[in-house]
Coordinates of C-alpha atoms and ligand atoms in Angstrom, one line a residue:
X1 CA 13.0 -36.0 -15.2
X2 CA 15.2 -32.9 -15.1
X3 CA 13.5 -29.8 -13.7
X4 CA 13.3 -27.1 -16.4
X5 CA 13.5 -24.4 -13.7
X6 CA 15.7 -24.9 -10.6
X7 CA 14.2 -23.3 -7.5
X8 CA 15.6 -22.3 -4.1
X9 CA 14.2 -20.0 -1.5
X10 CA 16.9 -18.8 1.0
X11 CA 16.5 -15.8 3.3
X12 CA 13.7 -14.4 1.2
X13 CA 15.4 -14.7 -2.2
X14 CA 13.6 -17.0 -4.6
X15 CA 16.2 -18.0 -7.1
X16 CA 14.9 -19.3 -10.4
X17 CA 17.4 -20.9 -12.8
X18 CA 16.2 -21.7 -16.3
X19 CA 17.5 -25.2 -16.8
X20 CA 17.7 -26.5 -20.3
X21 CA 21.4 -25.7 -20.8
X22 CA 21.8 -28.0 -23.8
X23 CA 19.3 -25.8 -25.7
X24 CA 20.6 -22.5 -24.2
X25 CA 17.6 -22.6 -21.9
X26 CA 15.1 -22.0 -24.7
X27 CA 11.5 -22.2 -23.7
X28 CA 9.5 -25.4 -24.2
X29 CA 6.0 -25.6 -22.7
X30 CA 7.1 -27.2 -19.5
X31 CA 9.6 -24.4 -18.8
X32 CA 7.0 -21.8 -19.6
X33 CA 4.6 -23.3 -17.1
X34 CA 7.3 -23.9 -14.4
X35 CA 8.5 -20.3 -14.6
X36 CA 5.0 -18.9 -14.5
X37 CA 4.1 -21.1 -11.5
X38 CA 7.1 -19.7 -9.6
X39 CA 6.3 -16.1 -10.3
X40 CA 2.7 -16.7 -9.2
X41 CA 4.2 -18.2 -6.0
X42 CA 6.3 -15.1 -5.6
X43 CA 3.1 -13.0 -5.7
X44 CA 1.4 -15.2 -3.1
X45 CA 4.1 -16.2 -0.7
X46 CA 5.1 -13.6 1.9
X47 CA 8.3 -15.6 2.5
X48 CA 9.5 -14.5 -1.0
X49 CA 10.8 -10.9 -0.7
X50 CA 12.9 -10.8 -3.9
X51 CA 13.3 -12.9 -7.0
X52 CA 16.6 -13.7 -8.8
X53 CA 16.3 -15.0 -12.3
X54 CA 19.2 -16.6 -14.2
X55 CA 20.2 -19.4 -16.5
X56 CA 22.1 -22.7 -16.2
X57 CA 25.2 -23.3 -18.3
X58 CA 26.6 -20.9 -20.8
X59 CA 23.5 -19.2 -21.9
X60 CA 20.7 -17.2 -20.2
X61 CA 17.8 -18.0 -22.6
X62 CA 17.6 -18.4 -26.4
X63 CA 13.9 -17.6 -26.6
X64 CA 11.4 -20.1 -27.9
X65 CA 12.6 -23.6 -28.5
X66 CA 12.6 -23.6 -32.3
X67 CA 12.7 -27.4 -32.4
X68 CA 9.2 -27.6 -30.9
X69 CA 7.5 -26.8 -34.2
X70 CA 9.5 -28.1 -37.1
X71 CA 8.0 -26.8 -40.3
X72 CA 9.6 -29.7 -42.2
X73 CA 7.1 -32.0 -40.6
X74 CA 4.3 -30.3 -42.5
X75 CA 0.8 -29.5 -41.3
X76 CA -1.0 -26.1 -41.0
X77 CA 0.9 -23.0 -40.0
X78 CA 0.9 -22.6 -36.3
X79 CA -1.0 -19.9 -34.5
X80 CA 1.9 -18.1 -32.8
X81 CA -0.4 -15.4 -31.5
X82 CA -1.9 -18.2 -29.4
X83 CA 1.5 -19.1 -28.1
X84 CA 2.3 -15.5 -27.2
X85 CA -1.1 -15.0 -25.5
X86 CA -0.9 -18.4 -23.6
X87 CA 2.7 -18.5 -22.6
X88 CA 4.6 -15.2 -22.9
X89 CA 2.1 -12.6 -22.1
X90 CA 0.9 -14.0 -18.7
X91 CA 4.6 -14.3 -17.5
X92 CA 5.4 -10.8 -18.7
X93 CA 2.4 -9.3 -16.9
X94 CA 3.2 -11.3 -13.7
X95 CA 6.8 -10.1 -13.7
X96 CA 5.9 -6.5 -14.1
X97 CA 3.0 -6.6 -11.7
X98 CA 4.9 -8.4 -8.9
X99 CA 5.4 -5.8 -6.2
X100 CA 8.7 -7.3 -5.1
X101 CA 12.1 -6.7 -6.7
X102 CA 13.1 -9.0 -9.6
X103 CA 16.8 -9.1 -10.3
X104 CA 18.0 -10.8 -13.5
X105 CA 21.5 -12.1 -13.8
X106 CA 22.2 -12.6 -17.5
X107 CA 24.9 -15.2 -17.5
X108 CA 25.3 -15.6 -21.2
X109 CA 23.5 -15.1 -24.5
X110 CA 19.9 -13.8 -24.3
X111 CA 18.1 -14.1 -27.6
X112 CA 14.6 -13.4 -28.8
X113 CA 12.0 -13.7 -26.0
X114 CA 14.9 -14.5 -23.7
X115 CA 16.3 -11.0 -24.0
X116 CA 13.0 -9.4 -23.6
X117 CA 12.1 -11.4 -20.4
X118 CA 15.4 -10.0 -19.0
X119 CA 14.4 -6.5 -19.9
X120 CA 11.1 -6.9 -18.1
X121 CA 13.0 -7.5 -14.8
X122 CA 13.6 -4.6 -12.4
X123 CA 17.4 -4.7 -12.1
X124 CA 19.4 -6.5 -14.8
X125 CA 23.0 -7.4 -14.3
X126 CA 24.9 -9.1 -17.2
X127 CA 28.1 -10.9 -17.6
X128 CA 30.5 -8.9 -19.8
X129 CA 30.5 -11.9 -22.2
X130 CA 26.7 -11.9 -22.5
X131 CA 25.0 -10.6 -25.6
X132 CA 21.4 -9.5 -26.2
X133 CA 20.0 -10.5 -29.6
X134 CA 16.6 -9.5 -31.1
X135 CA 16.8 -12.7 -33.1
X136 CA 13.2 -12.6 -34.3
X137 CA 13.8 -10.9 -37.7
X138 CA 16.2 -13.7 -38.6
X139 CA 13.3 -16.2 -38.7
X140 CA 10.6 -13.9 -40.0
X141 CA 9.0 -13.0 -36.7
X142 CA 8.5 -9.8 -34.7
X143 CA 9.7 -8.9 -31.2
X144 CA 7.5 -10.3 -28.5
X145 CA 7.6 -10.9 -24.8
X146 CA 7.3 -7.1 -24.4
X147 CA 10.4 -6.3 -26.4
X148 CA 8.8 -3.9 -28.8
X149 CA 7.5 -2.0 -25.8
X150 CA 10.6 -2.0 -23.6
X151 CA 13.1 -1.3 -26.4
X152 CA 11.1 1.6 -27.8
X153 CA 10.6 3.1 -24.4
X154 CA 14.0 2.6 -23.0
X155 CA 16.1 3.3 -26.1
X156 CA 13.8 5.3 -28.4
X157 CA 12.9 4.4 -31.9
X158 CA 16.2 4.7 -33.7
X159 CA 18.1 2.1 -31.6
X160 CA 15.0 -0.1 -31.0
X161 CA 14.4 -0.3 -34.8
X162 CA 18.0 -1.0 -35.6
X163 CA 18.3 -3.8 -33.0
X164 CA 15.0 -5.4 -34.0
X165 CA 15.5 -5.1 -37.8
X166 CA 19.1 -6.3 -38.0
X167 CA 19.2 -8.8 -35.1
X168 CA 22.7 -7.5 -34.4
X169 CA 24.0 -8.7 -31.1
X170 CA 24.3 -6.0 -28.4
X171 CA 27.1 -6.4 -25.9
X172 CA 26.4 -6.3 -22.2
X173 CA 28.7 -3.3 -22.0
X174 CA 26.8 -1.3 -24.6
X175 CA 23.4 -2.4 -23.2
X176 CA 24.6 -0.8 -19.9
X177 CA 25.8 2.3 -21.7
X178 CA 22.5 2.6 -23.4
X179 CA 20.5 2.2 -20.1
X180 CA 18.9 -1.0 -21.2
X181 CA 20.4 -2.9 -18.2
X182 CA 21.9 -1.8 -14.8
X183 CA 25.4 -3.1 -15.0
X184 CA 27.8 -5.3 -17.0
X185 CA 30.1 -7.2 -14.6
X186 CA 33.1 -9.5 -15.0
X187 CA 31.8 -13.0 -15.7
X188 CA 33.4 -14.4 -12.5
X189 CA 31.7 -11.9 -10.2
X190 CA 28.2 -11.8 -11.8
X191 CA 26.5 -14.4 -9.7
X192 CA 28.1 -13.3 -6.4
X193 CA 27.1 -9.7 -7.0
X194 CA 23.6 -10.6 -8.2
X195 CA 23.1 -12.8 -5.1
X196 CA 24.3 -10.1 -2.8
X197 CA 22.0 -7.5 -4.4
X198 CA 19.0 -9.9 -4.2
X199 CA 19.8 -10.7 -0.5
X200 CA 20.1 -7.0 0.3
X201 CA 16.7 -6.2 -1.4
X202 CA 15.1 -9.3 0.3
X203 CA 16.1 -7.9 3.6
X204 CA 14.6 -4.5 2.7
X205 CA 11.2 -2.9 3.4
X206 CA 9.3 -5.1 0.9
X207 CA 6.1 -3.1 0.9
X208 CA 7.9 0.1 0.3
X209 CA 10.0 -1.4 -2.4
X210 CA 6.9 -2.9 -4.1
X211 CA 5.2 0.5 -4.1
X212 CA 8.3 2.1 -5.4
X213 CA 8.3 -0.3 -8.4
X214 CA 4.6 0.6 -9.0
X215 CA 5.4 4.3 -8.9
X216 CA 8.3 4.1 -11.4
X217 CA 6.3 1.9 -13.7
X218 CA 3.3 4.3 -13.7
X219 CA 5.3 7.4 -14.5
X220 CA 5.5 6.9 -18.2
X221 CA 1.7 6.9 -18.7
X222 CA 0.6 9.2 -15.9
X223 CA 0.4 13.0 -16.0
X224 CA 2.4 14.8 -13.3
X225 CA -0.9 15.4 -11.4
X226 CA -1.8 11.7 -11.6
X227 CA 1.7 10.8 -10.5
X228 CA 1.7 13.2 -7.6
X229 CA -1.6 11.7 -6.4
X230 CA -0.2 8.2 -6.7
X231 CA 3.0 9.2 -4.7
X232 CA 0.7 10.6 -2.0
X233 CA -1.3 7.3 -1.9
X234 CA 1.7 5.1 -1.9
X235 CA 3.5 7.2 0.7
X236 CA 0.4 6.9 2.9
X237 CA 0.4 3.2 2.6
X238 CA 4.2 2.9 3.2
X239 CA 3.9 5.2 6.2
X240 CA 1.5 2.7 7.8
X241 CA 4.0 -0.2 7.5
X242 CA 5.8 -1.5 10.5
X243 CA 9.0 -1.4 8.3
X244 CA 8.7 2.4 8.2
X245 CA 8.5 2.6 12.0
X246 CA 11.5 0.2 12.2
X247 CA 13.4 2.3 9.7
X248 CA 13.0 5.5 11.6
X249 CA 13.5 3.9 15.0
X250 CA 16.8 2.3 13.8
X251 CA 17.9 5.6 12.4
X252 CA 17.3 7.4 15.7
X253 CA 18.9 4.6 17.6
X254 CA 21.9 4.6 15.2
X255 CA 21.6 0.9 14.4
X256 CA 20.9 -1.2 11.3
X257 CA 17.1 -1.6 10.6
X258 CA 15.6 -5.1 10.8
X259 CA 12.9 -5.0 8.2
X260 CA 10.3 -7.7 8.3
X261 CA 8.7 -7.0 4.9
X262 CA 5.5 -5.8 6.6
Ligands
LHQ301 C1 18.3 -23.9 -29.6 C2 17.8 -22.6 -29.6 C3 16.4 -22.3 -29.7 C4 16.2 -24.6 -29.9 C5 19.9 -22.5 -29.3 N1 15.6 -23.4 -29.9 N2 17.5 -24.9 -29.7 C6 8.9 -17.7 -31.0 C7 8.0 -18.6 -31.7 C8 6.8 -18.9 -31.2 C9 6.0 -18.2 -30.5 C10 6.3 -16.9 -30.0 O1 7.5 -16.4 -29.6 C11 8.7 -16.8 -30.1 C12 9.7 -16.0 -29.5 C13 11.1 -16.2 -29.8 O2 11.9 -16.2 -28.9 S1 11.6 -16.2 -31.5 C14 13.4 -16.3 -31.3 C15 13.8 -17.7 -31.0 N3 15.2 -17.7 -30.8 C16 16.2 -17.6 -31.8 O3 15.9 -17.5 -32.9 C17 17.6 -17.9 -31.4 C18 18.1 -19.1 -31.9 N4 19.5 -19.4 -31.5 C19 20.6 -18.7 -32.0 O4 20.5 -17.9 -32.8 C20 21.9 -19.1 -31.4 O5 21.7 -20.4 -30.8 C21 22.4 -18.1 -30.4 C22 22.8 -16.8 -31.1 C23 21.4 -17.8 -29.3 C24 23.7 -18.7 -29.7 O6 24.6 -19.1 -30.7 P1 25.8 -20.1 -30.3 O7 26.4 -19.6 -29.0 O8 26.6 -20.3 -31.5 O9 25.1 -21.5 -29.8 P2 24.5 -22.6 -30.8 O10 23.7 -22.0 -31.9 O11 25.5 -23.6 -31.2 O12 23.4 -23.3 -29.8 C25 23.8 -24.3 -28.8 C26 22.7 -25.3 -28.8 O13 21.5 -24.8 -28.4 C27 22.5 -25.9 -30.2 O14 22.1 -27.2 -30.1 P3 23.1 -28.4 -30.7 O15 22.4 -29.7 -30.4 O16 23.4 -28.1 -32.1 O17 24.4 -28.2 -29.8 C28 21.3 -25.1 -30.7 O18 20.5 -25.7 -31.7 C29 20.5 -25.0 -29.4 N5 19.6 -23.8 -29.4 N6 18.9 -21.7 -29.4 N7 15.9 -21.1 -29.7

């Protein structure tokens, strides 16, 4: 049987490729579980020092597989709250709470939950041909997979509402201009640049990078005082890492640091 998520681990980079290209990598149950298992592994395995998420074929991810629950077959209305709670929410929480960098290479269309999973990653690069679509309103649903949260926080209400209510496609270029993603890149260079970025972060001081992610994510809900306390605590922890000692030693010896992720 074809794997729904292709997995490689090379030099600390765990590359996860959503792999249902004939359905634009939309989520069925198997792909949900396979992706979640790999993010759990990224939490637990010290050999994983960065994650790179992308899609196979011409799309990144078209959200939920709409063929999974065909209303024409009849039966009671499905409990989509259960689907969200069982499949999307755990993955979203795992991605945000993973104290290692997660890079997303959006290689093509990202629709519905597919777009919002991308926005939950730490650094999002997209091919210039890619589009982000809050497709939910077209089928009578609401943004999920954290989309209502990330769009409203990053873009503010006017743009978040317009995107979600109209389901108008947002180009990669405009997503970058609006600060929703890090960069739009030429299609031909996307994967090379994303792999280089992931490799460079995987060779970095993993503990410090993870604490940095925690700090930035805490800022929106912390007061300045709370944030200053958290910076103090994280800096204390980072300062005790062997990567900090290596970083300063390498600087003093005018050489490249060799971080071990400890
Ligand atoms: C698909 C899909 C797809 C199945 C393309 N499913 N086959 C939902 C429900 C339950 C619980 C909780 O959460 C959610 C969250 C959500 O994600 S709701 C939003 C679900 N996604 C969508 O509504 C997007 C549906 N897809 C589209 O609108 C288009 O396919 C886009 C705009 C993404 C791409 O358009 P095109 O480039 O023109 O490609 P296409 O439409 O021709 O699709 C290619 C194939 O992929 C096609 O299959 P076929 O056998 O005809 O070649 C599509 O049926 C299939 N596909 N998305 N979500």
